[in-house]
XYZ file of C-alpha atoms in Angstrom:
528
model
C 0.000 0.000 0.000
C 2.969 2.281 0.597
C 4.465 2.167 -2.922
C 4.408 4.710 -5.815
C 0.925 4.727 -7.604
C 1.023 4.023 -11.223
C 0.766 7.001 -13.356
C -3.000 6.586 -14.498
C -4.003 7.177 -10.915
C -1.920 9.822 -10.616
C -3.515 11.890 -13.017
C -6.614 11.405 -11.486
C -4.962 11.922 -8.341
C -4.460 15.861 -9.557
C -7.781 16.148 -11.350
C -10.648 16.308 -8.912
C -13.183 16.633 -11.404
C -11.935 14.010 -14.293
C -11.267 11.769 -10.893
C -14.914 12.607 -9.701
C -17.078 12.338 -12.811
C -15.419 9.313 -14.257
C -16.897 7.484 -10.825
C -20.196 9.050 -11.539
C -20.495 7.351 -14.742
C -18.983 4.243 -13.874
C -21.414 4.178 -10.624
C -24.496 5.228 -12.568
C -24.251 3.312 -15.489
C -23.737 0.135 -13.010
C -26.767 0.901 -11.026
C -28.998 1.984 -14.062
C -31.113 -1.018 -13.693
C -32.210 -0.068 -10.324
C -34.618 2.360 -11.747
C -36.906 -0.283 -12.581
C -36.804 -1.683 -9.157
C -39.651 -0.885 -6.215
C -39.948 -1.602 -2.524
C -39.222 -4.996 -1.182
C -38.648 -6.396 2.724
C -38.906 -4.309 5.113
C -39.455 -1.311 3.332
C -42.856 -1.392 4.273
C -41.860 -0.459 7.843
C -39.612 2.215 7.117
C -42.228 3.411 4.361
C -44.979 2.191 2.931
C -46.638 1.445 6.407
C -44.882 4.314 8.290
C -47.381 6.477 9.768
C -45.415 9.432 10.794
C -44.324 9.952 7.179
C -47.677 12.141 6.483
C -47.452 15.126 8.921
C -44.851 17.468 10.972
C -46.399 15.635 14.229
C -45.451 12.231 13.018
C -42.199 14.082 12.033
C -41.621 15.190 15.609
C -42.882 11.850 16.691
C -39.405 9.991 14.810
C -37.090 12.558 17.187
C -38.513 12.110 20.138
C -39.805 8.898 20.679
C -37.097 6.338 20.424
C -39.637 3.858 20.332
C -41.553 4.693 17.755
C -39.866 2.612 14.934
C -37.757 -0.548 15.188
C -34.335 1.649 15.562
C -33.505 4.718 16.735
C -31.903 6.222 13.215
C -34.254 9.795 12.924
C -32.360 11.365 10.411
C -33.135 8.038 8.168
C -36.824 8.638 8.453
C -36.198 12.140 8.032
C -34.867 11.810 4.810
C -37.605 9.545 3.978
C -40.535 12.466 5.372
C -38.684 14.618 3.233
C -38.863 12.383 0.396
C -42.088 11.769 0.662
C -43.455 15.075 1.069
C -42.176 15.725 -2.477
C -43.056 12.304 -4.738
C -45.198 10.621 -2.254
C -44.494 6.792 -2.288
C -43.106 6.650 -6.030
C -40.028 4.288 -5.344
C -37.980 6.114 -8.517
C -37.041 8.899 -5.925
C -35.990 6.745 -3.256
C -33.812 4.642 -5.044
C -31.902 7.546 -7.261
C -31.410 9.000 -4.117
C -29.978 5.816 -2.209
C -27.201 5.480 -5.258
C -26.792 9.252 -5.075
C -25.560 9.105 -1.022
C -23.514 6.334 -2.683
C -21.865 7.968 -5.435
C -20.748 10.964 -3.555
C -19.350 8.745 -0.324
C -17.513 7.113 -2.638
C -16.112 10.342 -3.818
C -15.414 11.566 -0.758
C -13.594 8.184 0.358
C -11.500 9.205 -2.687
C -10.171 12.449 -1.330
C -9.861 11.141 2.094
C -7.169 8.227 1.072
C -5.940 10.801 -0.504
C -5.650 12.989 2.258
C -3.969 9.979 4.162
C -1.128 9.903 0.960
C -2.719 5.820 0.124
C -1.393 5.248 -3.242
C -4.002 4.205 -5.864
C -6.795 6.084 -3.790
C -8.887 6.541 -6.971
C -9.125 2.584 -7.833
C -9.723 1.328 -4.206
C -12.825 4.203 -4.171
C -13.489 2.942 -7.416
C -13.795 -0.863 -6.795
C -15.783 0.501 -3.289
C -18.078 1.943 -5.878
C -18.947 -1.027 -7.636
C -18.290 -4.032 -5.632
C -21.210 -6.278 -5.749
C -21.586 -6.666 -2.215
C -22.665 -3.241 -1.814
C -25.711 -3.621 -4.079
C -27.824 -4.491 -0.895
C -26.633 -0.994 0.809
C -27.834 0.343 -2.465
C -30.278 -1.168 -4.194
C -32.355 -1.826 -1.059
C -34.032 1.465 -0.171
C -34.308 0.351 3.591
C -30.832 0.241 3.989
C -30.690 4.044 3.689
C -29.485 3.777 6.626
C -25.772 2.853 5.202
C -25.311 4.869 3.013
C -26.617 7.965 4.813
C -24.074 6.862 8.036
C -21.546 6.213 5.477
C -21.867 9.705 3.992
C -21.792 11.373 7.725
C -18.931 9.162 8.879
C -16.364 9.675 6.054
C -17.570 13.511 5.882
C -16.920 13.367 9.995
C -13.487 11.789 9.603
C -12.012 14.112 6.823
C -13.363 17.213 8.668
C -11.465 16.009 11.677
C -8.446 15.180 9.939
C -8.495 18.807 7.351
C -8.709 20.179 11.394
C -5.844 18.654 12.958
C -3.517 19.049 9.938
C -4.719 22.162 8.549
C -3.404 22.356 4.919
C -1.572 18.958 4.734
C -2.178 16.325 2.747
C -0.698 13.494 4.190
C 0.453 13.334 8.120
C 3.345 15.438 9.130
C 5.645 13.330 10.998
C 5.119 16.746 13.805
C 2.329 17.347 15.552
C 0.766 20.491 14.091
C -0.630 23.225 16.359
C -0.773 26.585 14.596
C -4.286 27.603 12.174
C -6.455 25.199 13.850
C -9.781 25.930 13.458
C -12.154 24.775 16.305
C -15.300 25.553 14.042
C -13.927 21.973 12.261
C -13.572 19.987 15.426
C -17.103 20.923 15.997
C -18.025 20.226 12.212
C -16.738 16.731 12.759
C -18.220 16.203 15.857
C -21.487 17.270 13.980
C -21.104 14.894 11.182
C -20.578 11.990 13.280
C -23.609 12.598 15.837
C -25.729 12.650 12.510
C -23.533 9.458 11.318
C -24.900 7.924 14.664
C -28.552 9.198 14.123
C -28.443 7.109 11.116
C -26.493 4.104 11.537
C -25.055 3.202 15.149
C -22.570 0.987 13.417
C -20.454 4.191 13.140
C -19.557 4.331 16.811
C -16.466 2.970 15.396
C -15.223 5.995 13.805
C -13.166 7.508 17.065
C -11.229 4.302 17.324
C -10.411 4.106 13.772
C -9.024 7.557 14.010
C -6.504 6.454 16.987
C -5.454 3.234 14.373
C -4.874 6.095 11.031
C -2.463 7.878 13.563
C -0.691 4.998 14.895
C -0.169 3.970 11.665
C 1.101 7.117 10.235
C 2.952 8.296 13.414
C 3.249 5.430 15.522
C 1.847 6.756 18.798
C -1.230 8.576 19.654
C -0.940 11.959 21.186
C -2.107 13.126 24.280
C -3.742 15.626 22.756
C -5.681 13.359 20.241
C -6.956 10.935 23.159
C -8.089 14.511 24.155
C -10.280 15.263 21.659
C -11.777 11.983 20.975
C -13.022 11.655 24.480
C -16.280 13.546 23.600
C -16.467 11.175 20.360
C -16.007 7.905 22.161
C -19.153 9.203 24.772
C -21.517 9.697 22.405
C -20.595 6.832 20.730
C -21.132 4.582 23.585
C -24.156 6.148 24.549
C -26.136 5.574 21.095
C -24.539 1.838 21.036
C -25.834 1.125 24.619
C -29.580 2.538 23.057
C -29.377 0.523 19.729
C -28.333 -2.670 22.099
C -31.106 -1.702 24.434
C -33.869 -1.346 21.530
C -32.759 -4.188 19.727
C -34.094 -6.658 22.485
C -36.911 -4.558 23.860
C -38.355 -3.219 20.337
C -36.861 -5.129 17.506
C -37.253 -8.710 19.266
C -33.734 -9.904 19.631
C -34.260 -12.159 22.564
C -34.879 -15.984 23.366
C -33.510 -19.374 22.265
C -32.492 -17.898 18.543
C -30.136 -15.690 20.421
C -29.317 -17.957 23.426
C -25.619 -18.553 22.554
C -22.497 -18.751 24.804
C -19.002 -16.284 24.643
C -17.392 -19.362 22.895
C -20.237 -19.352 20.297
C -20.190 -16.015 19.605
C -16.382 -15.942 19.369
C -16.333 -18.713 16.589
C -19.162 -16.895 14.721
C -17.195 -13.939 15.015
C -14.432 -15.488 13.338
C -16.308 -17.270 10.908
C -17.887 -14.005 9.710
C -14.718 -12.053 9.233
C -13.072 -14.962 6.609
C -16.602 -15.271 4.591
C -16.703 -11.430 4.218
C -13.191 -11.395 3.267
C -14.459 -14.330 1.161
C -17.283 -12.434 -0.334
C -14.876 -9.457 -0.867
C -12.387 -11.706 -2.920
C -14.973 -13.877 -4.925
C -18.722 -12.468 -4.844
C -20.112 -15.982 -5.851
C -22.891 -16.359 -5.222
C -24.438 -13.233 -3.465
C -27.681 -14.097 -1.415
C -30.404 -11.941 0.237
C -30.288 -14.261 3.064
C -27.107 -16.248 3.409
C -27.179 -19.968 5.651
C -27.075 -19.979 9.114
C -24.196 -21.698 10.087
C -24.530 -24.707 12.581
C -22.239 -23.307 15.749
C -21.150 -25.502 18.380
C -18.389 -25.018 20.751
C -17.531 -28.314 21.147
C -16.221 -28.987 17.461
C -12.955 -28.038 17.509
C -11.969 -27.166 13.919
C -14.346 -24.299 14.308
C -11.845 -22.881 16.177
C -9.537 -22.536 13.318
C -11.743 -19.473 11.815
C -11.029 -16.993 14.828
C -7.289 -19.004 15.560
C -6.396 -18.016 12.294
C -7.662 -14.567 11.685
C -5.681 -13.698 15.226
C -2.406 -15.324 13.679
C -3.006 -13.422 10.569
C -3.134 -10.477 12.892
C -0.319 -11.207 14.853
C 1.971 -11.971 11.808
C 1.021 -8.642 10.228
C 2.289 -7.062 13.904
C 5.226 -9.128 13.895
C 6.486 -8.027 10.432
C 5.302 -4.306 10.336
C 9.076 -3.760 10.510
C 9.778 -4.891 7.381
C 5.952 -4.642 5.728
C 5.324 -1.265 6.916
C 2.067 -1.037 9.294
C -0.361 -0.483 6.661
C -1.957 -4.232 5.993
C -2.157 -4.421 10.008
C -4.231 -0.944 9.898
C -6.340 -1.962 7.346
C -7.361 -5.457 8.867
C -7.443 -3.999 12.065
C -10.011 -1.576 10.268
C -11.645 -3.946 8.975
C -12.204 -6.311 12.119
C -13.050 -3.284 14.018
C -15.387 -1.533 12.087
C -17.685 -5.041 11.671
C -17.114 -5.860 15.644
C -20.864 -4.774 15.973
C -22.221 -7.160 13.805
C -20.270 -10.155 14.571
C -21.884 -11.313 16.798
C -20.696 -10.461 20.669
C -24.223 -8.459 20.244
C -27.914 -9.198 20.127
C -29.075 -8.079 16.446
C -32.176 -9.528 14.724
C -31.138 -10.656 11.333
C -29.019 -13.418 13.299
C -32.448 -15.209 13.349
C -32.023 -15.693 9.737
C -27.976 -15.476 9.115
C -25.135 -14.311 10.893
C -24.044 -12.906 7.703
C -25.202 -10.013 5.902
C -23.853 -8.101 2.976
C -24.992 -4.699 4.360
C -22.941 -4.996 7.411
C -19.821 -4.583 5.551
C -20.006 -1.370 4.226
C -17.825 0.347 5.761
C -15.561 -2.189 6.820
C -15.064 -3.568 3.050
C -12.813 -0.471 2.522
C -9.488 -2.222 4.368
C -9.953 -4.966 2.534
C -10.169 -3.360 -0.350
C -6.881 -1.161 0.023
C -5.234 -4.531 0.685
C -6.849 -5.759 -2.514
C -5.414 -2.709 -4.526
C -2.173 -2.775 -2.838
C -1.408 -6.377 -3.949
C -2.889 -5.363 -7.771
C -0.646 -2.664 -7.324
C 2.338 -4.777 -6.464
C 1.855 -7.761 -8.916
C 0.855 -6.032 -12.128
C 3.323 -3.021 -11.948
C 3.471 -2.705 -16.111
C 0.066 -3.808 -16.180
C -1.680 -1.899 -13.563
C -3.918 0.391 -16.048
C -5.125 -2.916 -17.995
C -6.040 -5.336 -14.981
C -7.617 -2.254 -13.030
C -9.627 -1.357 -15.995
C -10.610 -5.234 -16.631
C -11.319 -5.394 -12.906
C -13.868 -2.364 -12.545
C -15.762 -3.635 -15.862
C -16.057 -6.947 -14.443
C -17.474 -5.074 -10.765
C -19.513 -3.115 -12.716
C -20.629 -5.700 -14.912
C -21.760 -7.729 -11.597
C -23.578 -5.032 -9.867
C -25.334 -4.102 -13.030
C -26.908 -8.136 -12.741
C -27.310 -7.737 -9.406
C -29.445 -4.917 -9.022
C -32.474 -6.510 -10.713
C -32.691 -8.853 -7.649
C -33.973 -5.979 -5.279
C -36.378 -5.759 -8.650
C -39.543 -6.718 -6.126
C -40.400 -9.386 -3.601
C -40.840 -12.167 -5.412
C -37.817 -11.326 -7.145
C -35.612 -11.028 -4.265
C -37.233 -13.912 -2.370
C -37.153 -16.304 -5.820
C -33.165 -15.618 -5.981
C -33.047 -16.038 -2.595
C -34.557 -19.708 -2.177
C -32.662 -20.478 -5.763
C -29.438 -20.045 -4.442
C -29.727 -20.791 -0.304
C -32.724 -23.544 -0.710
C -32.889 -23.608 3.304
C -33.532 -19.827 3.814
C -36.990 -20.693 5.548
C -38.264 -16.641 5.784
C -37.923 -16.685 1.880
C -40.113 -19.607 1.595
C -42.763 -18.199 3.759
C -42.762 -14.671 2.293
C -42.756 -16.556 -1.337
C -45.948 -18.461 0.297
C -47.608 -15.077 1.341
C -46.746 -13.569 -1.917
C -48.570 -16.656 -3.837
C -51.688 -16.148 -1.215
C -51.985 -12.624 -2.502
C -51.516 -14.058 -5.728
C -54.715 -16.845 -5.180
C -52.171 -19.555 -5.878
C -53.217 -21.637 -3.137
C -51.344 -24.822 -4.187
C -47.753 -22.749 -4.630
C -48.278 -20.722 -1.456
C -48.926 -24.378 0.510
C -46.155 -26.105 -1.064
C -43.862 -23.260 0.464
C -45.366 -22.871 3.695
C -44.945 -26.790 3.885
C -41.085 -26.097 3.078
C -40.717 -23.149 5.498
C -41.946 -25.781 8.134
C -39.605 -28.223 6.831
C -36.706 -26.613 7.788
C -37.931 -24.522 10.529
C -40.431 -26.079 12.554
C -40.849 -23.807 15.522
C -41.649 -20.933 13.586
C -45.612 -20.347 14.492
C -46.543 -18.242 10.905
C -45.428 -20.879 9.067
C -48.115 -23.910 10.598
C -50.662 -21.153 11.046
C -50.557 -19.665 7.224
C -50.559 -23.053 6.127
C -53.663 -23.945 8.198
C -55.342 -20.907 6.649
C -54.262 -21.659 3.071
C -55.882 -25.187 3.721
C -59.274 -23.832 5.106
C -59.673 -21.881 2.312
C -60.071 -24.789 0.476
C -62.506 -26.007 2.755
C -59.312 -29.003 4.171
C -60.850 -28.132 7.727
C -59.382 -31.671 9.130
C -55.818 -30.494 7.622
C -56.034 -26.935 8.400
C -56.932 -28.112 12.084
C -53.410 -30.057 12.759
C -51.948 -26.987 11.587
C -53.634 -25.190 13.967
C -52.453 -27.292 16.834
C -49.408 -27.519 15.834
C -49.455 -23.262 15.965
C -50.215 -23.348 19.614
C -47.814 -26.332 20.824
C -45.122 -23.455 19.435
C -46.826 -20.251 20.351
C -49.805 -21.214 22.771
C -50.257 -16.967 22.949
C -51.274 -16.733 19.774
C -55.000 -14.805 19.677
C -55.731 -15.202 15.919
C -55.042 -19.116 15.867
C -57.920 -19.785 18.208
C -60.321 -17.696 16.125
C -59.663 -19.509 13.210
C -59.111 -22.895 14.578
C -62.927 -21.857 16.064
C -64.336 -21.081 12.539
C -62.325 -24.681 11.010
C -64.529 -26.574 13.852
C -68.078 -24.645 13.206
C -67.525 -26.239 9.280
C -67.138 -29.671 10.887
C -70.470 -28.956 12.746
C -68.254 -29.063 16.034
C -70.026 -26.004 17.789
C -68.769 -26.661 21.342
C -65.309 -26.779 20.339
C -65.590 -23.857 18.389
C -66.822 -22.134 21.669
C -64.205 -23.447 23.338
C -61.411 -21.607 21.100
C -63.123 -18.722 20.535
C -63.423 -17.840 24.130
C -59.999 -18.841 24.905
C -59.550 -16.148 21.660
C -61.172 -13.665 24.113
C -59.296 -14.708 27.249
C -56.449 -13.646 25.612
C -57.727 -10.536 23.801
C -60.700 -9.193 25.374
C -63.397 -7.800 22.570
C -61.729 -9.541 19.827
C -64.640 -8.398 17.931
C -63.968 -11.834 15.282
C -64.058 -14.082 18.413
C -67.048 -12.609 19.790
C -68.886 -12.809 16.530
């Protein structure tokens, strides 16, 4: 990473605006497709079905009631009020936004590599761009939430850096003190509260500061530890919220979450080689990838956290010789995913401990390793291969983005390439019930069930699906078979009552319908 960039990159080094637009088009023409695409999972509760989207008071509602949507992230919904005021629930807007916030962070990752002197700055903002694995951040207009944090916490970081070395480029091996403007430690401050009010994933940022300057200056100044001390507060604070909402509001909490330190420490290191993995080779990329089986008594699952600490500690050992730079950048890495690894409650480890979202940010010290090895092994080459390399990105993202096309697109891919991903069978099954494809919806409710058997929806959709076709006897196993998994559930009764008035079996029908009632007094169904 520390050698002399080739002289393509150069040029765009010195030409901000050549550098700039030529990653607008290449970032644009990539993500063209997603202008055909609408709203998919999810978006429903950050949109469609929002509430507070319509009026100032349901504006003032997303501020100040931390409860009021799954996560805490008001300047997400924000956007989205604002968006909405203007072109209403049209999903063209949302998405040409979402690659917008995506172009320009990539931009602005540009000038901050830069900034820090990283040779080849353009083509690792470049591949950042176009990587595959970002088309979820992208494509998927929930996920908003990335690429508005990413915009605030790279905007945060170069503010904060352009204030402690006012008009350098790259570190001074000194520590600068003269024409420091406070306004820009404020600025940064700013940006990174708003990072946090969008993504808490970004509570990162202050520690990956104190890695950039132990890597350029090796040591951390008083001074520094100083001024981060307000950064790493705040930080905290909004992590201890989004851990506290993600159990109480989102749901994170029981068996599906019931895992020991050793568990999470081998999913932790499981996650950081497939996302390396994914970074490397994006074959295949899935909505929802497979939940690994974890158990702490194998012990070659060991090896996946054994030998991303080796790799670690070999990188330390030879940063002599090497230079410090791959350390940093797997050390950024590592660090900026730690939230999502696993050590933490979240609720898409119900489905996979894997997501492409959660990489983001992190993806960028891989990538800079990526570059500097291209950089390295193709030194007469370098133009060719890079140019071969981001047509081949774009080339992937461009058949990616029709995925995140619409539900049953995204859920069809999904089961196509991870047959197991029970949710996507289910949702597939709800989408054929809207559809009046009774026999399709069954067949993948019957699946979902297949592979995950105490999920209640599953047995109780199914049971439905079969009473409409007057199955009452079927539809009424599936109905016990709801309550053995969730005996709470008020709608299961109702309907289990109707399944037993066809069969002439009016007592029993009492019977549920009243227990119906016991649990939700005036069901105004159950009473009827």
């Amino acid at each position: 990473m520390e050698k002399i960039p080739p002289s393509f990159f150069k040029t765009l080094r010195g030409s901000w605006i050549a550098g700039a637009g030529l990653l607008i088009v290449l970032l644009l023409t990539a993500y063209s497709p997603v202008l055909q695409n609408g709203f998919i999972w999810d978006d429903s509760r950050y949109l469609t079905d929002n509430p507070f989207l319509t009026d100032f008071d349901g504006l003032k509602c997303l501020w100040l009631d931390v409860r009021s949507r799954p996560q805490y992230y008001p300047l997400v919904f924000t956007s989205f009020w604002m968006e909405y005021q203007f072109w209403g629930l049209d999903p063209l807007g949302y998405h040409v936004d979402n690659v917008l916030l995506h172009t320009i962070n990539a931009i602005i990752l540009w000038r901050v590599l830069i900034f820090l002197g990283i040779p080849a700055a353009w083509l690792v903002s470049a591949i950042f761009a176009l990587h595959p694995v970002h088309v979820e951040s992208v494509a998927w207009i929930t996920e908003r939430k990335n690429v508005l944090s990413g915009f605030f916490y790279l905007l945060s970081l170069f503010t904060f850096l352009r204030f402690y070395f006012p008009g350098q480029l790259v570190f001074p091996s000194e520590n600068p003190i003269k024409n420091r403007s406070s306004v820009l430690y404020g600025v940064s401050l700013f940006f990174f509260v708003c990072a946090l009010l969008s993504k808490t994933v970004t509570c990162t940022l202050p520690a990956v500061i104190f890695l950039l300057f132990w890597w350029k200056q090796n040591h951390i100044h008083l001074k520094i530890v100083q001024l981060m001390a307000p950064f790493f507060v705040i930080g905290l604070g909004f992590a201890t919220l989004t851990r506290w909402l993600e159990k109480v509001n989102v749901g994170a909490l029981g068996s599906e979450w019931d895992f020991s330190f050793w568990d999470r420490f081998l999913i932790a290191g499981q996650a950081l080689w497939f996302y390396i993995g994914k970074l490397i080779w994006p074959f295949p990329i899935i909505f929802t990838y497979p939940r690994w089986n974890i158990d702490d008594s194998v012990w070659w699952q060991y090896l996946y956290p054994a030998t991303f600490l080796l790799l670690i500690l070999i990188l330390w050992a030879l940063r002599n010789k090497i230079g410090r730079g791959p350390l940093t950048a797997i050390l950024f890495f590592s660090g900026s995913l730690f939230p999502a690894l696993g050590f933490f409650n979240i609720y898409p480890m119900r489905f996979s401990f894997v997501a492409d979202h959660f990489q983001y940010l992190a993806s960028i010290g891989i990538l800079l390793v990526i570059v500097g090895g291209i950089t390295r092994l193709t030194k007469k080459g370098a133009l060719a291969s890079s140019i071969l390399l981001l047509l081949f990105l774009g080339y992937l993202t461009w058949e990616q983005v029709p995925v995140y096309k619409n539900v049953f697109t995204l859920w069809s891919d999904t089961v196509q390439k991870n047959p197991n991903a029970w949710m996507a069978h289910y949702n597939l099954g709800n989408l054929f019930i809207a559809e009046q494809k009774t026999e399709e919806a069954i067949a993948q409710y019957r699946e979902a069930i297949r592979i995950k058997p105490d999920f209640p929806l599953a047995p109780y959709n199914l049971g439905n699906a079969l009473l409409s076709q007057e199955k009452t006897r079927e539809a009424i196993i599936q109905y016990q078979t709801t309550t053995r998994i969730k005996p709470d559930f008020v709608d299961v009764y109702n309907n289990w009552g109707i399944a037993l008035l066809k069969e002439g079996k009016n007592k029993e029908a009492i019977t549920r319908s009243r227990k119906a009632l016991e649990l939700k007094p005036g069901y105004a169904d159950a009473q009827n």
